Short mmCIF file of C-alpha atoms in Angstrom, two decimals:
data_model
loop_
_atom_site.label_atom_id
_atom_site.label_comp_id
_atom_site.label_asym_id
_atom_site.label_seq_id
_atom_site.Cartn_x
_atom_site.Cartn_y
_atom_site.Cartn_z
CA MET A 1 74.68 47.95 -99.99
CA ALA A 2 72.23 47.07 -102.64
CA LYS A 3 68.53 46.79 -101.34
CA ILE A 4 66.20 43.01 -101.61
CA PRO A 5 63.46 44.41 -103.39
CA LYS A 6 60.70 42.62 -101.67
CA VAL A 7 58.06 41.04 -104.51
CA PHE A 8 54.64 39.71 -103.53
CA PHE A 9 52.03 37.59 -105.73
CA ILE A 10 48.27 38.18 -105.77
CA CYS A 11 45.35 36.04 -106.22
CA GLY A 12 41.79 35.50 -104.98
CA ASN A 13 42.79 33.05 -102.30
CA GLY A 14 46.35 33.64 -102.02
CA LEU A 15 46.92 29.81 -102.39
CA GLY A 16 47.54 28.08 -105.73
CA SER A 17 47.70 30.28 -108.87
CA SER A 18 49.74 32.93 -106.75
CA LEU A 19 52.16 30.45 -105.43
CA ALA A 20 52.60 28.91 -108.73
CA CYS A 21 53.10 32.31 -110.62
CA GLN A 22 55.89 32.84 -107.50
CA MET A 23 57.62 29.56 -108.09
CA GLU A 24 58.02 30.23 -112.08
CA ALA A 25 59.41 33.88 -110.80
CA ASP A 26 61.82 32.51 -108.21
CA ASP A 27 62.95 30.62 -110.86
CA VAL A 28 63.55 33.32 -113.24
CA PHE A 29 65.45 35.19 -110.49
CA GLN A 30 67.60 32.96 -109.98
CA ALA A 31 68.73 32.12 -113.42
CA ALA A 32 69.21 36.04 -113.64
CA GLY A 33 71.14 36.13 -110.42
CA ILE A 34 68.81 38.14 -108.50
CA GLU A 35 68.00 38.16 -104.81
CA VAL A 36 64.50 39.10 -104.06
CA ASN A 37 62.09 38.32 -100.85
CA SER A 38 59.56 36.71 -102.45
CA GLY A 39 55.99 35.66 -100.84
CA HIS A 40 52.51 35.18 -101.94
CA ASP A 41 49.01 36.21 -100.53
CA SER A 42 45.13 36.91 -101.16
CA ILE A 43 43.65 40.21 -103.03
CA SER A 44 41.89 40.95 -99.38
CA ALA A 45 46.01 41.09 -97.73
CA ALA A 46 47.23 43.51 -100.59
CA PRO A 47 46.81 46.66 -99.26
CA SER A 48 48.58 45.63 -96.09
CA LEU A 49 51.86 43.93 -97.41
CA ASP A 50 54.67 46.56 -97.67
CA ALA A 51 55.69 45.57 -100.52
CA ASP A 52 57.91 46.86 -103.53
CA VAL A 53 56.38 45.29 -106.49
CA ILE A 54 52.96 43.54 -106.51
CA VAL A 55 52.51 40.74 -109.53
CA SER A 56 49.01 39.95 -110.11
CA ALA A 57 46.72 38.42 -113.36
CA SER A 58 45.82 40.48 -115.53
CA ASN A 59 41.81 40.03 -114.83
CA PHE A 60 42.70 41.54 -111.28
CA GLU A 61 43.56 45.06 -112.66
CA SER A 62 40.15 46.25 -112.09
CA GLN A 63 40.03 44.82 -108.64
CA PHE A 64 43.24 47.25 -107.82
CA ALA A 65 41.73 50.15 -109.17
CA ASN A 66 39.30 50.08 -106.48
CA THR A 67 41.88 49.01 -103.64
CA GLN A 68 44.19 51.28 -101.81
CA ILE A 69 47.98 50.31 -102.25
CA ASP A 70 50.78 52.08 -101.38
CA PRO A 71 51.48 54.52 -104.38
CA LYS A 72 55.12 53.43 -104.12
CA THR A 73 54.21 50.18 -104.91
CA LYS A 74 54.63 48.80 -108.39
CA ILE A 75 51.91 46.66 -109.48
CA VAL A 76 52.76 44.00 -113.10
CA TYR A 77 49.97 42.74 -114.62
CA LEU A 78 50.86 39.40 -116.30
CA ASP A 79 48.55 37.72 -119.08
CA ASN A 80 49.69 33.99 -118.14
CA ILE A 81 51.09 34.07 -114.62
CA VAL A 82 53.18 30.95 -115.18
CA ASP A 83 54.73 31.87 -118.58
CA LYS A 84 58.87 32.66 -117.89
CA ASN A 85 59.35 34.78 -120.49
CA GLU A 86 56.53 37.20 -119.67
CA ILE A 87 57.67 37.31 -116.21
CA LYS A 88 61.97 38.17 -117.59
CA GLU A 89 59.83 40.35 -119.88
CA LYS A 90 57.72 42.71 -117.22
CA VAL A 91 58.57 42.17 -114.07
CA VAL A 92 62.65 41.76 -114.00
CA PRO A 93 63.23 44.98 -115.09
CA ILE A 94 61.37 46.55 -112.10
CA ILE A 95 62.95 44.23 -110.03
CA LYS A 96 66.25 45.29 -110.98
CA GLU A 97 65.22 48.91 -110.78
CA ILE A 98 64.73 48.92 -107.50
CA ALA A 99 67.73 46.90 -106.45
CA GLU A 100 70.07 49.49 -107.79
CA SER A 101 67.82 52.51 -105.72
CA MET B 1 62.21 0.07 -77.15
CA ALA B 2 60.59 2.33 -74.93
CA VAL B 3 62.47 5.68 -76.35
CA VAL B 4 60.81 4.34 -79.81
CA GLN B 5 57.17 4.17 -78.64
CA TRP B 6 57.63 7.15 -76.95
CA ILE B 7 58.45 9.00 -80.05
CA ILE B 8 55.69 7.28 -81.68
CA ASN B 9 52.76 8.48 -79.02
CA ASN B 10 53.90 11.67 -78.29
CA VAL B 11 55.74 13.26 -81.80
CA LEU B 12 54.42 11.15 -84.61
CA THR B 13 50.80 10.64 -83.72
CA GLN B 14 51.05 14.75 -83.75
CA ALA B 15 49.96 15.95 -87.11
CA ALA B 16 51.18 19.41 -86.98
CA ILE B 17 55.09 17.70 -86.08
CA LEU B 18 54.25 15.25 -88.38
CA ILE B 19 53.84 17.70 -91.64
CA SER B 20 56.62 19.82 -90.54
CA LEU B 21 58.95 16.78 -90.75
CA ILE B 22 57.78 16.40 -94.33
CA ALA B 23 58.51 19.47 -95.15
CA MET B 24 61.73 19.67 -93.29
CA LEU B 25 62.49 16.42 -95.49
CA GLY B 26 61.37 18.06 -98.79
CA LEU B 27 63.93 21.23 -97.94
CA MET B 28 66.71 19.26 -96.96
CA LEU B 29 66.28 17.15 -100.44
CA GLN B 30 66.25 20.32 -101.78
CA GLY B 31 69.76 20.90 -100.31
CA LYS B 32 68.40 24.18 -98.39
CA LYS B 33 70.87 25.86 -96.48
CA PRO B 34 70.20 25.05 -92.80
CA GLY B 35 68.49 28.66 -91.94
CA ALA B 36 65.60 28.23 -94.81
CA VAL B 37 65.39 24.67 -93.50
CA ILE B 38 64.59 25.48 -89.84
CA GLY B 39 62.68 28.52 -91.02
CA GLY B 40 60.44 26.60 -93.43
CA THR B 41 59.78 23.70 -91.29
CA LEU B 42 59.22 26.09 -88.33
CA LYS B 43 56.45 28.17 -90.71
CA THR B 44 54.43 24.81 -91.79
CA LEU B 45 54.11 23.79 -88.37
CA LEU B 46 52.53 27.77 -87.60
CA GLY B 47 50.80 27.01 -90.71
CA PHE B 48 49.00 24.14 -89.48
CA GLU B 49 48.55 25.44 -85.82
CA VAL B 50 46.65 28.41 -87.87
CA LEU B 51 44.43 26.32 -89.82
CA SER B 52 42.96 24.11 -86.85
CA ALA B 53 42.47 28.00 -84.77
CA GLY B 54 40.64 28.80 -88.32
CA SER B 55 38.84 25.39 -88.27
CA SER B 56 37.47 25.95 -84.58
CA ILE B 57 36.09 29.94 -85.77
CA ILE B 58 34.18 28.11 -88.66
CA GLN B 59 32.55 25.22 -86.62
CA GLN B 60 31.87 27.66 -84.02
CA SER B 61 29.70 30.01 -86.64
CA LEU B 62 27.98 26.68 -87.92
CA ALA B 63 27.13 25.35 -85.15
CA TYR B 64 24.95 28.28 -84.40
CA PHE B 65 24.04 28.54 -88.02
CA ALA B 66 22.68 24.60 -87.68
CA VAL B 67 20.15 25.57 -85.07
CA ILE B 68 19.12 28.70 -86.16
CA PHE B 69 18.06 27.17 -89.60
CA GLN B 70 16.71 23.70 -88.27
CA HIS B 71 14.14 26.41 -85.96
CA GLY B 72 13.64 28.84 -89.12
CA PHE B 73 12.70 26.43 -92.02
CA ASN B 74 11.91 23.10 -90.00
CA THR B 75 14.41 21.25 -92.10
CA LYS B 76 18.14 21.03 -91.83
CA GLY B 77 20.57 22.94 -93.86
CA ILE B 78 24.25 22.47 -94.46
CA VAL B 79 26.69 24.51 -95.40
CA PRO B 80 28.99 23.02 -97.86
CA SER B 81 32.59 24.05 -97.03
CA ILE B 82 35.99 21.42 -97.47
CA GLU B 83 37.73 23.47 -95.60
CA ALA B 84 35.13 22.98 -91.88
CA ILE B 85 35.39 19.02 -93.17
CA ASN B 86 39.34 19.04 -93.46
CA GLY B 87 39.16 21.14 -89.78
CA GLN B 88 36.86 18.56 -87.99
CA ALA B 89 38.31 15.65 -89.66
CA MET B 90 41.73 17.01 -88.24
CA ASN B 91 40.57 18.10 -84.88
CA LYS B 92 37.64 16.05 -84.06
CA LEU B 93 38.30 13.06 -85.50
CA GLY B 94 41.57 12.66 -84.75
CA LEU B 95 42.76 11.96 -88.41
CA GLY B 96 45.18 14.87 -88.98
CA ASN B 97 48.18 12.54 -89.02
CA ASP B 98 46.47 10.17 -91.40
CA ILE B 99 45.60 13.08 -93.86
CA ALA B 100 49.44 14.63 -93.75
CA LEU B 101 50.80 10.98 -94.36
CA THR B 102 48.22 10.47 -97.18
CA LEU B 103 49.31 13.58 -98.67
CA LEU B 104 52.87 12.58 -99.16
CA GLY B 105 51.72 9.80 -100.35
CA ILE B 106 49.69 10.93 -103.27
CA PHE B 107 52.79 12.96 -103.86
CA ILE B 108 54.59 10.27 -104.30
CA VAL B 109 51.88 7.55 -106.32
CA ASN B 110 51.52 10.95 -108.65
CA ILE B 111 55.48 11.50 -109.60
CA ILE B 112 55.59 7.18 -110.14
CA ILE B 113 52.61 7.31 -112.43
CA ALA B 114 54.27 10.36 -114.08
CA ARG B 115 57.59 8.82 -114.58
CA PHE B 116 56.38 5.39 -115.91
CA THR B 117 53.37 6.41 -118.36
CA LYS B 118 52.80 8.77 -120.95
CA TRP B 119 50.74 10.85 -118.55
CA LYS B 120 53.75 13.51 -117.12
CA TYR B 121 51.32 15.63 -115.27
CA VAL B 122 52.39 17.04 -111.79
CA PHE B 123 50.03 17.78 -109.31
CA LEU B 124 50.85 21.24 -108.08
CA THR B 125 47.75 22.19 -106.18
CA GLY B 126 48.60 22.02 -102.71
CA GLN B 127 45.42 22.63 -100.65
CA ALA B 128 43.30 20.78 -103.81
CA LEU B 129 45.82 17.80 -103.12
CA LEU B 130 44.99 18.31 -99.20
CA TRP B 131 41.50 17.88 -99.74
CA MET B 132 41.72 15.19 -101.96
CA ALA B 133 43.72 13.32 -98.92
CA THR B 134 41.09 14.56 -96.55
CA MET B 135 38.21 12.76 -98.39
CA THR B 136 40.08 10.20 -99.17
CA VAL B 137 41.26 9.51 -95.39
CA ILE B 138 37.59 9.89 -94.55
CA GLY B 139 36.49 7.48 -96.66
CA GLY B 140 38.71 4.64 -95.78
CA HIS B 141 37.92 5.87 -91.81
CA PHE B 142 34.32 5.26 -93.11
CA ALA B 143 34.72 1.87 -94.69
CA GLY B 144 36.69 0.74 -91.42
CA LEU B 145 40.70 1.10 -92.75
CA LYS B 146 43.22 1.85 -89.66
CA GLY B 147 46.52 2.93 -90.19
CA PHE B 148 49.32 1.83 -93.02
CA PRO B 149 46.18 0.23 -95.45
CA LEU B 150 43.87 3.17 -95.17
CA ILE B 151 47.25 5.53 -96.09
CA LEU B 152 48.48 3.57 -99.03
CA MET B 153 44.91 3.33 -99.95
CA GLY B 154 44.35 7.07 -99.99
CA SER B 155 47.33 7.55 -101.59
CA ILE B 156 46.71 5.36 -104.10
CA VAL B 157 42.88 6.82 -105.02
CA GLY B 158 44.61 10.30 -104.79
CA GLY B 159 47.46 9.31 -106.63
CA ILE B 160 45.46 8.55 -109.68
CA PHE B 161 42.83 11.10 -109.39
CA ALA B 162 45.85 13.77 -109.51
CA ILE B 163 47.23 12.37 -112.68
CA ALA B 164 43.45 11.24 -114.41
CA MET B 165 41.57 15.06 -113.85
CA PRO B 166 44.37 17.00 -115.45
CA ALA B 167 44.49 14.39 -118.10
CA LEU B 168 40.97 14.17 -118.93
CA ALA B 169 40.87 18.45 -118.97
CA GLN B 170 43.71 18.19 -121.32
CA PRO B 171 42.06 18.67 -124.44
CA ILE B 172 39.96 21.60 -123.59
CA VAL B 173 42.68 23.26 -121.40
CA ARG B 174 44.82 23.10 -124.82
CA LYS B 175 42.26 25.21 -126.48
CA ILE B 176 42.39 27.58 -123.52
CA THR B 177 45.83 28.43 -123.56
CA GLY B 178 46.43 27.31 -127.20
CA ASN B 179 49.56 24.62 -126.10
CA ASP B 180 50.34 21.94 -123.89
CA ALA B 181 52.56 24.16 -121.21
CA ILE B 182 50.23 23.60 -118.54
CA ALA B 183 47.58 21.80 -117.22
CA LEU B 184 45.15 22.22 -114.73
CA GLY B 185 45.05 20.53 -111.51
CA HIS B 186 41.88 21.51 -109.29
CA PHE B 187 39.75 18.74 -108.32
CA CYS B 188 36.49 20.14 -109.54
CA THR B 189 37.68 18.64 -112.85
CA ILE B 190 34.47 16.26 -113.30
CA GLY B 191 32.03 19.02 -112.64
CA TYR B 192 33.77 21.33 -115.53
CA LEU B 193 33.79 18.00 -117.89
CA VAL B 194 29.69 18.32 -117.02
CA GLU B 195 29.19 21.68 -118.12
CA ALA B 196 31.57 21.37 -121.04
CA GLY B 197 29.14 17.99 -122.15
CA VAL B 198 26.07 19.90 -121.75
CA ALA B 199 27.49 23.18 -123.35
CA TRP B 200 28.58 20.92 -126.54
CA LEU B 201 25.36 19.31 -126.66
CA VAL B 202 23.45 23.17 -127.01
CA ARG B 203 25.54 25.10 -128.58
CA ASP B 204 24.89 27.25 -131.64
CA ARG B 205 26.07 24.42 -134.32
CA LYS B 206 26.08 26.81 -137.56
CA VAL B 207 29.25 28.43 -136.41
CA ASP B 208 32.53 27.71 -134.71
CA GLN B 209 32.82 24.54 -136.42
CA HIS B 210 36.70 23.78 -136.07
CA VAL B 211 38.14 25.87 -133.17
CA ALA B 212 41.75 25.46 -132.36
CA ASN B 213 41.83 28.00 -129.58
CA ILE B 214 39.25 29.86 -128.16
CA LYS B 215 40.24 33.11 -129.18
CA GLU B 216 38.94 32.24 -132.62
CA ARG B 217 35.79 31.47 -131.67
CA LYS B 218 32.96 33.93 -133.18
CA ASP B 219 30.19 32.62 -130.60
CA SER B 220 31.70 33.88 -127.17
CA TRP B 221 30.88 35.61 -124.34
CA GLU B 222 34.39 37.18 -124.29
CA HIS B 223 32.89 39.50 -126.84
CA VAL B 224 30.45 40.93 -124.90
CA ASN B 225 30.87 44.05 -122.66
CA LEU B 226 30.19 43.08 -118.64
CA PRO B 227 29.56 45.76 -116.21
CA LYS B 228 33.31 46.26 -114.50
CA SER B 229 31.22 46.02 -110.96
CA MET B 230 31.01 42.51 -111.15
CA SER B 231 34.86 41.91 -110.46
CA PHE B 232 34.88 42.27 -106.67
CA LEU B 233 33.86 38.90 -106.79
CA GLN B 234 37.32 37.75 -107.17
CA ASP B 235 37.93 38.79 -103.87
CA ASN B 236 37.06 35.42 -102.07
CA SER B 237 36.61 36.87 -98.54
CA LEU B 238 33.91 39.28 -100.01
CA SER B 239 32.05 36.90 -102.11
CA ILE B 240 31.56 34.64 -98.87
CA MET B 241 30.41 37.70 -97.01
CA VAL B 242 28.20 39.14 -99.71
CA VAL B 243 26.53 35.74 -99.87
CA MET B 244 26.72 34.70 -95.84
CA ILE B 245 25.30 38.03 -94.14
CA PRO B 246 22.40 37.75 -95.57
CA LEU B 247 21.67 33.84 -95.73
CA TYR B 248 22.00 34.53 -91.01
CA ILE B 249 20.19 37.55 -91.25
CA ILE B 250 16.90 35.89 -92.80
CA THR B 251 17.56 32.79 -91.10
CA ALA B 252 17.92 34.62 -87.76
CA ALA B 253 14.57 36.58 -88.36
CA PHE B 254 12.65 33.33 -89.02
CA ALA B 255 13.76 31.55 -86.38
CA GLY B 256 12.98 34.91 -84.04
CA PRO B 257 14.93 36.00 -80.69
CA TYR B 258 14.11 32.87 -78.71
CA TRP B 259 15.85 30.37 -80.91
CA SER B 260 18.68 32.69 -81.94
CA ILE B 261 19.62 33.55 -78.43
CA LYS B 262 19.04 29.76 -77.37
CA ALA B 263 21.72 28.83 -80.28
CA ALA B 264 24.22 31.34 -79.19
CA GLY B 265 24.07 29.57 -75.95
CA GLY B 266 24.62 32.86 -73.41
CA ALA B 267 27.44 34.49 -75.95
CA ALA B 268 25.32 37.15 -77.63
CA GLY B 269 24.98 38.57 -74.33
CA SER B 270 22.27 42.21 -74.71
CA VAL B 271 23.04 42.22 -78.57
CA ASN B 272 20.24 42.47 -80.83
CA TYR B 273 20.09 38.63 -82.25
CA ILE B 274 19.82 40.18 -85.81
CA ILE B 275 22.86 42.25 -84.88
CA TYR B 276 24.26 38.88 -83.41
CA ALA B 277 23.81 36.70 -86.72
CA PHE B 278 25.07 39.80 -88.67
CA LEU B 279 28.06 39.28 -86.48
CA GLN B 280 28.00 35.57 -87.03
CA ALA B 281 27.93 35.72 -90.85
CA ILE B 282 31.35 38.01 -90.31
CA GLU B 283 32.92 35.38 -88.14
CA PHE B 284 32.30 32.53 -90.35
CA THR B 285 33.90 34.35 -93.22
CA VAL B 286 36.84 35.11 -90.34
CA GLY B 287 37.08 31.10 -90.10
CA VAL B 288 37.60 31.09 -93.55
CA TYR B 289 40.17 33.62 -93.92
CA VAL B 290 42.48 32.42 -91.42
CA MET B 291 42.03 29.08 -91.86
CA LEU B 292 43.23 29.75 -95.55
CA SER B 293 46.26 31.69 -94.58
CA GLY B 294 47.10 28.64 -92.17
CA VAL B 295 46.90 26.38 -95.39
CA ARG B 296 48.85 29.08 -97.35
CA LEU B 297 51.66 28.86 -94.53
CA MET B 298 51.64 25.31 -94.39
CA LEU B 299 52.34 24.37 -97.83
CA GLY B 300 54.09 27.14 -99.02
CA GLU B 301 57.34 25.02 -98.14
CA ILE B 302 55.62 21.69 -99.19
CA VAL B 303 54.27 22.42 -102.89
CA PRO B 304 57.93 24.28 -104.14
CA ALA B 305 59.91 20.97 -102.45
CA PHE B 306 57.96 18.59 -104.54
CA ARG B 307 57.92 20.18 -107.83
CA GLY B 308 61.25 20.49 -107.23
CA ILE B 309 61.97 16.80 -106.65
CA ALA B 310 59.10 16.04 -109.25
CA MET B 311 61.00 18.04 -112.23
CA LYS B 312 64.26 16.04 -111.46
CA ILE B 313 62.65 12.92 -111.51
CA VAL B 314 60.13 12.96 -114.20
CA PRO B 315 61.65 14.56 -117.41
CA ASN B 316 59.04 17.11 -119.71
CA SER B 317 56.42 17.00 -117.18
CA ILE B 318 53.35 18.98 -117.35
CA PRO B 319 53.01 20.97 -114.40
CA ALA B 320 48.71 20.93 -113.18
CA LEU B 321 48.21 24.04 -111.68
CA ASP B 322 45.23 25.70 -109.90
CA CYS B 323 42.15 27.02 -111.93
CA PRO B 324 42.47 31.27 -111.74
CA VAL B 325 45.58 30.46 -113.92
CA LEU B 326 43.00 30.34 -116.66
CA PHE B 327 40.55 33.44 -115.91
CA PRO B 328 43.18 35.83 -117.80
CA TYR B 329 42.63 33.75 -120.80
CA SER B 330 38.72 34.10 -120.21
CA PRO B 331 37.59 36.59 -117.79
CA ASN B 332 33.95 37.35 -119.10
CA ALA B 333 33.53 33.48 -119.00
CA VAL B 334 34.95 33.43 -115.64
CA ILE B 335 31.72 35.93 -114.48
CA ILE B 336 28.93 34.38 -116.46
CA GLY B 337 30.37 30.91 -114.58
CA PHE B 338 30.12 32.65 -111.43
CA ILE B 339 26.70 33.50 -111.92
CA THR B 340 25.05 30.81 -114.21
CA THR B 341 26.47 28.43 -111.44
CA THR B 342 24.92 29.95 -108.37
CA ILE B 343 21.49 30.16 -110.28
CA GLY B 344 21.91 26.69 -110.30
CA THR B 345 22.85 25.64 -107.07
CA VAL B 346 19.96 28.01 -105.60
CA ILE B 347 17.70 25.78 -107.49
CA GLY B 348 19.63 22.90 -106.22
CA MET B 349 18.86 23.66 -103.01
CA PHE B 350 15.05 24.08 -103.28
CA LEU B 351 14.80 20.54 -105.31
CA SER B 352 17.15 18.71 -103.20
CA PRO B 353 14.71 18.54 -100.36
CA LEU B 354 11.94 17.34 -102.99
CA ALA B 355 14.07 14.24 -103.97
CA GLY B 356 14.25 13.84 -99.58
CA LEU B 357 17.77 15.16 -99.19
CA ALA B 358 19.37 17.51 -97.00
CA VAL B 359 19.09 20.98 -98.17
CA ILE B 360 22.65 22.01 -99.47
CA LEU B 361 23.08 26.09 -99.17
CA PRO B 362 25.11 27.84 -102.02
CA GLY B 363 29.03 27.11 -101.14
CA MET B 364 30.43 30.34 -102.14
CA THR B 365 34.14 29.70 -102.75
CA THR B 366 33.25 27.08 -105.14
CA ASN B 367 30.53 28.49 -106.92
CA PHE B 368 33.55 31.23 -107.73
CA PHE B 369 36.36 29.14 -108.31
CA ALA B 370 34.60 26.06 -109.91
CA GLY B 371 31.88 27.86 -111.32
CA GLY B 372 34.12 30.60 -113.05
CA THR B 373 36.58 27.43 -114.26
CA ALA B 374 33.31 25.95 -115.49
CA GLY B 375 32.21 28.70 -117.16
CA ILE B 376 35.65 28.63 -119.50
CA PHE B 377 34.91 25.21 -120.14
CA GLY B 378 31.68 26.04 -121.06
CA ASN B 379 32.04 28.88 -123.10
CA ALA B 380 35.20 27.45 -125.00
CA VAL B 381 32.98 23.99 -126.01
CA GLY B 382 29.22 25.79 -126.38
CA GLY B 383 29.54 29.55 -126.77
CA LYS B 384 27.25 31.74 -125.37
CA ARG B 385 24.23 29.56 -124.98
CA GLY B 386 26.04 26.54 -123.62
CA ALA B 387 27.91 28.64 -121.00
CA ILE B 388 24.45 29.99 -119.68
CA ILE B 389 22.45 26.33 -119.83
CA GLY B 390 26.13 24.72 -119.08
CA GLY B 391 26.31 26.56 -116.22
CA ILE B 392 23.07 26.01 -114.32
CA ALA B 393 23.45 22.18 -114.99
CA HIS B 394 27.02 22.18 -113.36
CA GLY B 395 25.22 24.39 -109.95
CA LEU B 396 22.75 21.15 -109.73
CA PHE B 397 25.66 18.81 -110.18
CA ILE B 398 27.49 20.25 -107.27
CA THR B 399 24.38 20.62 -105.23
CA LEU B 400 23.41 16.78 -106.27
CA LEU B 401 27.12 15.29 -104.95
CA PRO B 402 27.49 17.31 -101.50
CA ALA B 403 24.07 16.25 -100.79
CA LEU B 404 24.53 12.46 -101.21
CA LEU B 405 27.23 12.55 -98.78
CA VAL B 406 25.39 14.25 -95.99
CA GLY B 407 24.42 10.64 -94.50
CA ALA B 408 27.64 9.17 -94.35
CA LEU B 409 29.26 12.21 -93.25
CA SER B 410 26.95 12.74 -90.52
CA SER B 411 27.51 9.06 -89.36
CA VAL B 412 30.80 9.43 -88.75
CA GLY B 413 30.62 12.46 -86.69
CA PHE B 414 30.59 15.42 -88.88
CA VAL B 415 28.66 18.42 -87.68
CA ASN B 416 26.57 19.67 -90.48
CA ALA B 417 29.08 20.25 -93.12
CA THR B 418 29.74 18.62 -96.17
CA ALA B 419 32.27 18.57 -98.79
CA THR B 420 32.49 20.59 -101.67
CA ASP B 421 35.11 19.78 -104.83
CA VAL B 422 33.16 17.22 -106.62
CA ASP B 423 36.10 15.01 -107.66
CA THR B 424 37.20 14.67 -103.89
CA ILE B 425 33.31 13.57 -103.26
CA VAL B 426 33.66 11.19 -106.23
CA ALA B 427 36.58 9.94 -105.06
CA ALA B 428 34.93 9.13 -101.19
CA LEU B 429 31.57 8.05 -102.84
CA LEU B 430 34.04 5.60 -104.49
CA TYR B 431 34.99 4.39 -100.94
CA LEU B 432 31.02 3.85 -99.91
CA TRP B 433 29.57 2.41 -102.78
CA VAL B 434 32.40 0.58 -104.64
CA LEU B 435 35.21 -0.43 -101.87
CA ALA B 436 33.31 -0.46 -98.19
CA PRO B 437 31.07 -3.63 -99.77
CA ALA B 438 33.93 -5.08 -101.16
CA PHE B 439 36.03 -4.90 -97.98
CA HIS B 440 33.19 -6.10 -96.40
CA ALA B 441 32.42 -9.30 -99.20
CA VAL B 442 35.99 -9.92 -98.33
CA GLY B 443 36.79 -9.62 -94.86
#
């Protein structure tokens, strides 16, 4: 029984751009035939999420540096959070690795 | 008939149930499994109720603040917050249903226009659509509309804005992102264009004559190293607190213990009045946090459903997305935009009473998100100097517009709040200044 990875998409308010990113990523995962549990939230909530993977925009990198995220959580930063190719390149391999672990 | 009447009275007039049914419809149209349909519908219902709970927390905090501000400075100070306006409209004025149906109507009008014209923008920022639906319903309510005409008018006005704003911003968005893959779907766009216009007028005319992409700009904030310590402002709750705490404490100090305790209405007990003000500032932030969690739950099901439907109906659609999507392209300009817009709103706070308007306090959420995006526009069009002067102009502009709404809002029963997002305010002013007089002339 492979594990279903829990992926959270993070932005400042947890409303608009994180949901936009999640919708694009869900399409990518579906096309690749990967099953994930995805959600979106604000950066304030990030430490309490217990996610396998956190996906956020590159401008949040310095903010995450000051946040206590569980070390087992992998954080991925995207330059263009709605670019399917970038999601395919950066996020999908990590998801596959977790699913097979 | 009695059964139908009972359903209308008890079910369809409950905004929470209505919005859940809209979500259910969207999930069914997407062909989701029964479990996903039930789950999504219940989440939407929960979201609506969480939103209501958050809005009452905000209102309690603002009611206290209104009293201490009144006695501290002998003038009315108004905290602009679209969240507070939405909460009051849904809960106190009983407009929740009309807002839910108008939200659905704006979706539909947006898809129709995108399908049959050359503007292929599909507006996917759910909360912005909710704020737009709120303001068009309030505008219609003010103009004396009720029921179907109110919803239809709101849907048409909102739907036109949902297409027009991304279309107007696109020439500059193309410079920022380098292509037409995405558009900007955020109802502060008129403010961005104001900043871009001012920035263009004051730009350095010796460099950057023809720039297709902001990366090519020589005169740009992106070549300057800004202190990393500013990045904490991207956390919305933190940025609200760093402003609200001093604001509440200073106001309570001016109001003095007598009025502060009176404003608390016995709730303070034996707590020192300054400490109580500090806690109330946190309480305001709690309200915003809870309310946004509600919005997240409520729209998390509806927006993907709308997107799925829109993509089927409108080939080659361009998704119009929330403003932070642009932030990674120009992160320094975001910080400059936030600072300059805040300076502009502080200047505006002192200027508005001189113009005979209410004192509008700086609204931090808008200053960060709208200010940051406006900063990107200013920097993209007018470089370093453009971003600074344009940003201050933007701050003044987003203080002036809410001030114009205050009178109309308080006449229909809003307490100490005014709206923020300027496009929604323009839509409401359209009702107040153009549509309402027209209705009266005709009817």
